[in-house]
């Protein structure tokens, strides 16, 4: 199947998507193999860790994909569109092939969340205390964002 067979007239770099997916799973698989070789336990995190890391994953994903200050990371793969409010930007993927696929990844917080969660999972295996600390820090930032938005909404209403 070619890209044109799948989505005639549209840029759908299927081979580049496969490369990105393969990279993710190869990296995760290598980390799990290294953990097994080193005798690291692969315990399931507790509910509190999952909830805190879920908040942290959401926050880090938005920082990587939407934040003004991290736009330098996305710039080789994206094109600025417009401000999106509260320190965020709208951007669109640019280029072709792998460049375009990476651009699509980097403008999608839902897509990047898998990579971030994978990073946290590897962190739980190799550096659980540091991972819990970082998860708590980014979760606290996510909660603070909610409080900032609530304060702002209350201030505008009053």
PDB file of C-alpha atoms in Angstrom:
ATOM      1  CA  UNK A   1       0.000   0.000   0.000  1.00  0.00           C
ATOM      2  CA  UNK A   2       1.284   3.480  -0.830  1.00  0.00           C
ATOM      3  CA  UNK A   3       0.504   6.709   0.958  1.00  0.00           C
ATOM      4  CA  UNK A   4      -1.683   7.698  -2.024  1.00  0.00           C
ATOM      5  CA  UNK A   5      -3.686   4.460  -1.717  1.00  0.00           C
ATOM      6  CA  UNK A   6      -4.381   5.239   1.936  1.00  0.00           C
ATOM      7  CA  UNK A   7      -5.075   8.990   1.678  1.00  0.00           C
ATOM      8  CA  UNK A   8      -5.219  10.236  -1.935  1.00  0.00           C
ATOM      9  CA  UNK A   9      -4.009  13.814  -2.224  1.00  0.00           C
ATOM     10  CA  UNK A  10      -3.009  14.139   1.429  1.00  0.00           C
ATOM     11  CA  UNK A  11       0.352  13.998   3.174  1.00  0.00           C
ATOM     12  CA  UNK A  12       0.216  10.828   5.269  1.00  0.00           C
ATOM     13  CA  UNK A  13       3.830   9.663   5.634  1.00  0.00           C
ATOM     14  CA  UNK A  14       3.031   6.110   6.684  1.00  0.00           C
ATOM     15  CA  UNK A  15       6.658   4.935   6.455  1.00  0.00           C
ATOM     16  CA  UNK A  16       7.748   7.809   8.705  1.00  0.00           C
ATOM     17  CA  UNK A  17       4.962   6.988  11.178  1.00  0.00           C
ATOM     18  CA  UNK A  18       6.177   3.373  11.206  1.00  0.00           C
ATOM     19  CA  UNK A  19       9.726   4.607  11.843  1.00  0.00           C
ATOM     20  CA  UNK A  20       8.602   6.745  14.800  1.00  0.00           C
ATOM     21  CA  UNK A  21       6.498   3.930  16.247  1.00  0.00           C
ATOM     22  CA  UNK A  22       9.352   1.475  15.777  1.00  0.00           C
ATOM     23  CA  UNK A  23      11.743   3.888  17.490  1.00  0.00           C
ATOM     24  CA  UNK A  24       9.419   4.195  20.477  1.00  0.00           C
ATOM     25  CA  UNK A  25       8.922   0.453  20.867  1.00  0.00           C
ATOM     26  CA  UNK A  26      12.605  -0.344  20.236  1.00  0.00           C
ATOM     27  CA  UNK A  27      13.637   2.151  22.917  1.00  0.00           C
ATOM     28  CA  UNK A  28      11.095   0.860  25.404  1.00  0.00           C
ATOM     29  CA  UNK A  29      11.986  -2.751  24.593  1.00  0.00           C
ATOM     30  CA  UNK A  30      15.705  -2.034  25.007  1.00  0.00           C
ATOM     31  CA  UNK A  31      15.058  -0.395  28.380  1.00  0.00           C
ATOM     32  CA  UNK A  32      12.982  -3.377  29.545  1.00  0.00           C
ATOM     33  CA  UNK A  33      15.645  -5.813  28.318  1.00  0.00           C
ATOM     34  CA  UNK A  34      18.337  -3.820  30.132  1.00  0.00           C
ATOM     35  CA  UNK A  35      16.214  -3.852  33.296  1.00  0.00           C
ATOM     36  CA  UNK A  36      15.820  -7.613  33.090  1.00  0.00           C
ATOM     37  CA  UNK A  37      19.555  -8.097  32.434  1.00  0.00           C
ATOM     38  CA  UNK A  38      20.364  -5.979  35.502  1.00  0.00           C
ATOM     39  CA  UNK A  39      17.816  -7.777  37.664  1.00  0.00           C
ATOM     40  CA  UNK A  40      15.687  -4.645  38.155  1.00  0.00           C
ATOM     41  CA  UNK A  41      12.168  -5.400  39.399  1.00  0.00           C
ATOM     42  CA  UNK A  42       9.294  -4.622  37.052  1.00  0.00           C
ATOM     43  CA  UNK A  43       6.657  -3.927  39.678  1.00  0.00           C
ATOM     44  CA  UNK A  44       3.374  -2.279  38.814  1.00  0.00           C
ATOM     45  CA  UNK A  45       3.226   1.204  40.344  1.00  0.00           C
ATOM     46  CA  UNK A  46       0.600   1.870  42.963  1.00  0.00           C
ATOM     47  CA  UNK A  47      -2.540   3.878  42.291  1.00  0.00           C
ATOM     48  CA  UNK A  48      -1.073   7.064  43.808  1.00  0.00           C
ATOM     49  CA  UNK A  49       1.984   6.826  41.526  1.00  0.00           C
ATOM     50  CA  UNK A  50      -0.252   6.245  38.515  1.00  0.00           C
ATOM     51  CA  UNK A  51      -2.440   9.270  39.313  1.00  0.00           C
ATOM     52  CA  UNK A  52       0.495  11.599  40.025  1.00  0.00           C
ATOM     53  CA  UNK A  53       2.364  10.410  36.962  1.00  0.00           C
ATOM     54  CA  UNK A  54      -0.780  10.768  34.868  1.00  0.00           C
ATOM     55  CA  UNK A  55      -1.001  14.435  35.853  1.00  0.00           C
ATOM     56  CA  UNK A  56       2.728  14.842  35.231  1.00  0.00           C
ATOM     57  CA  UNK A  57       2.450  13.159  31.832  1.00  0.00           C
ATOM     58  CA  UNK A  58      -0.313  15.561  30.828  1.00  0.00           C
ATOM     59  CA  UNK A  59       1.719  18.557  31.991  1.00  0.00           C
ATOM     60  CA  UNK A  60       4.996  17.523  30.364  1.00  0.00           C
ATOM     61  CA  UNK A  61       3.167  16.651  27.141  1.00  0.00           C
ATOM     62  CA  UNK A  62       1.650  20.131  26.958  1.00  0.00           C
ATOM     63  CA  UNK A  63       4.980  21.754  27.828  1.00  0.00           C
ATOM     64  CA  UNK A  64       6.648  19.900  24.962  1.00  0.00           C
ATOM     65  CA  UNK A  65       3.885  20.410  22.395  1.00  0.00           C
ATOM     66  CA  UNK A  66       2.304  23.788  23.149  1.00  0.00           C
ATOM     67  CA  UNK A  67       4.492  25.968  25.416  1.00  0.00           C
ATOM     68  CA  UNK A  68       5.935  29.199  23.970  1.00  0.00           C
ATOM     69  CA  UNK A  69       9.287  28.675  25.655  1.00  0.00           C
ATOM     70  CA  UNK A  70       9.767  25.170  24.206  1.00  0.00           C
ATOM     71  CA  UNK A  71       8.954  26.284  20.648  1.00  0.00           C
ATOM     72  CA  UNK A  72      12.677  26.145  19.816  1.00  0.00           C
ATOM     73  CA  UNK A  73      12.451  22.332  20.144  1.00  0.00           C
ATOM     74  CA  UNK A  74       9.561  22.131  17.699  1.00  0.00           C
ATOM     75  CA  UNK A  75      10.714  24.836  15.252  1.00  0.00           C
ATOM     76  CA  UNK A  76      12.696  22.539  12.895  1.00  0.00           C
ATOM     77  CA  UNK A  77       9.537  20.465  12.381  1.00  0.00           C
ATOM     78  CA  UNK A  78       6.679  22.952  12.747  1.00  0.00           C
ATOM     79  CA  UNK A  79       5.443  26.313  11.540  1.00  0.00           C
ATOM     80  CA  UNK A  80       4.017  28.903  13.921  1.00  0.00           C
ATOM     81  CA  UNK A  81       0.300  29.550  13.398  1.00  0.00           C
ATOM     82  CA  UNK A  82      -0.965  31.771  16.236  1.00  0.00           C
ATOM     83  CA  UNK A  83      -1.033  32.241  20.013  1.00  0.00           C
ATOM     84  CA  UNK A  84      -3.309  29.790  21.790  1.00  0.00           C
ATOM     85  CA  UNK A  85      -3.681  31.589  25.125  1.00  0.00           C
ATOM     86  CA  UNK A  86      -2.143  30.993  28.545  1.00  0.00           C
ATOM     87  CA  UNK A  87       1.431  30.757  27.249  1.00  0.00           C
ATOM     88  CA  UNK A  88       0.658  28.276  24.483  1.00  0.00           C
ATOM     89  CA  UNK A  89       0.997  28.318  20.706  1.00  0.00           C
ATOM     90  CA  UNK A  90      -0.742  26.701  17.762  1.00  0.00           C
ATOM     91  CA  UNK A  91       1.694  25.243  15.280  1.00  0.00           C
ATOM     92  CA  UNK A  92       1.413  23.004  12.224  1.00  0.00           C
ATOM     93  CA  UNK A  93       3.722  20.293  10.979  1.00  0.00           C
ATOM     94  CA  UNK A  94       5.934  21.266   8.037  1.00  0.00           C
ATOM     95  CA  UNK A  95       8.154  19.537   5.531  1.00  0.00           C
ATOM     96  CA  UNK A  96       7.693  16.036   4.174  1.00  0.00           C
ATOM     97  CA  UNK A  97       8.367  12.464   5.245  1.00  0.00           C
ATOM     98  CA  UNK A  98      10.081  12.064   8.612  1.00  0.00           C
ATOM     99  CA  UNK A  99      10.252  15.835   9.219  1.00  0.00           C
ATOM    100  CA  UNK A 100       6.481  16.113   8.727  1.00  0.00           C
ATOM    101  CA  UNK A 101       5.750  13.046  10.887  1.00  0.00           C
ATOM    102  CA  UNK A 102       7.902  14.414  13.726  1.00  0.00           C
ATOM    103  CA  UNK A 103       6.122  17.757  13.336  1.00  0.00           C
ATOM    104  CA  UNK A 104       2.762  16.060  13.676  1.00  0.00           C
ATOM    105  CA  UNK A 105       3.990  14.252  16.771  1.00  0.00           C
ATOM    106  CA  UNK A 106       5.333  17.470  18.311  1.00  0.00           C
ATOM    107  CA  UNK A 107       2.080  19.408  17.945  1.00  0.00           C
ATOM    108  CA  UNK A 108      -0.074  16.659  19.471  1.00  0.00           C
ATOM    109  CA  UNK A 109      -0.049  16.473  23.282  1.00  0.00           C
ATOM    110  CA  UNK A 110      -2.011  13.214  23.123  1.00  0.00           C
ATOM    111  CA  UNK A 111       0.599  11.660  20.827  1.00  0.00           C
ATOM    112  CA  UNK A 112       3.591  12.874  22.855  1.00  0.00           C
ATOM    113  CA  UNK A 113       1.947  11.600  26.062  1.00  0.00           C
ATOM    114  CA  UNK A 114       2.817   8.011  25.089  1.00  0.00           C
ATOM    115  CA  UNK A 115       6.493   8.942  24.809  1.00  0.00           C
ATOM    116  CA  UNK A 116       6.417  10.860  28.099  1.00  0.00           C
ATOM    117  CA  UNK A 117       4.606   8.033  29.915  1.00  0.00           C
ATOM    118  CA  UNK A 118       7.159   5.597  28.483  1.00  0.00           C
ATOM    119  CA  UNK A 119       9.926   7.778  29.883  1.00  0.00           C
ATOM    120  CA  UNK A 120       8.294   7.775  33.298  1.00  0.00           C
ATOM    121  CA  UNK A 121       7.864   3.983  33.147  1.00  0.00           C
ATOM    122  CA  UNK A 122      11.581   3.555  32.435  1.00  0.00           C
ATOM    123  CA  UNK A 123      12.281   6.020  35.231  1.00  0.00           C
ATOM    124  CA  UNK A 124      10.282   3.913  37.701  1.00  0.00           C
ATOM    125  CA  UNK A 125      12.539   0.971  36.862  1.00  0.00           C
ATOM    126  CA  UNK A 126      15.954   2.658  36.954  1.00  0.00           C
ATOM    127  CA  UNK A 127      15.448   5.680  39.236  1.00  0.00           C
ATOM    128  CA  UNK A 128      12.151   5.322  41.114  1.00  0.00           C
ATOM    129  CA  UNK A 129      12.827   7.989  43.748  1.00  0.00           C
ATOM    130  CA  UNK A 130      13.881  10.627  41.216  1.00  0.00           C
ATOM    131  CA  UNK A 131      10.936   9.680  39.003  1.00  0.00           C
ATOM    132  CA  UNK A 132       8.484  10.082  41.884  1.00  0.00           C
ATOM    133  CA  UNK A 133      10.003  13.476  42.725  1.00  0.00           C
ATOM    134  CA  UNK A 134       9.802  14.701  39.124  1.00  0.00           C
ATOM    135  CA  UNK A 135       6.288  13.288  38.715  1.00  0.00           C
ATOM    136  CA  UNK A 136       5.193  15.113  41.865  1.00  0.00           C
ATOM    137  CA  UNK A 137       6.800  18.352  40.678  1.00  0.00           C
ATOM    138  CA  UNK A 138       5.048  18.291  37.292  1.00  0.00           C
ATOM    139  CA  UNK A 139       1.766  17.135  38.861  1.00  0.00           C
ATOM    140  CA  UNK A 140       1.956  20.072  41.259  1.00  0.00           C
ATOM    141  CA  UNK A 141       2.509  22.357  38.290  1.00  0.00           C
ATOM    142  CA  UNK A 142      -0.554  20.877  36.558  1.00  0.00           C
ATOM    143  CA  UNK A 143      -2.645  21.508  39.687  1.00  0.00           C
ATOM    144  CA  UNK A 144      -1.252  25.054  39.897  1.00  0.00           C
ATOM    145  CA  UNK A 145      -2.279  25.613  36.263  1.00  0.00           C
ATOM    146  CA  UNK A 146      -5.840  24.652  37.193  1.00  0.00           C
ATOM    147  CA  UNK A 147      -5.802  27.033  40.154  1.00  0.00           C
ATOM    148  CA  UNK A 148      -4.399  29.838  37.945  1.00  0.00           C
ATOM    149  CA  UNK A 149      -7.172  29.303  35.400  1.00  0.00           C
ATOM    150  CA  UNK A 150      -9.837  29.232  38.133  1.00  0.00           C
ATOM    151  CA  UNK A 151      -8.429  32.422  39.689  1.00  0.00           C
ATOM    152  CA  UNK A 152      -8.362  34.117  36.301  1.00  0.00           C
ATOM    153  CA  UNK A 153     -11.932  33.060  35.543  1.00  0.00           C
ATOM    154  CA  UNK A 154     -13.099  34.250  38.958  1.00  0.00           C
ATOM    155  CA  UNK A 155     -11.291  37.571  38.549  1.00  0.00           C
ATOM    156  CA  UNK A 156     -12.882  38.163  35.129  1.00  0.00           C
ATOM    157  CA  UNK A 157     -16.362  37.256  36.420  1.00  0.00           C
ATOM    158  CA  UNK A 158     -16.105  39.499  39.461  1.00  0.00           C
TER     159      UNK A 158
END
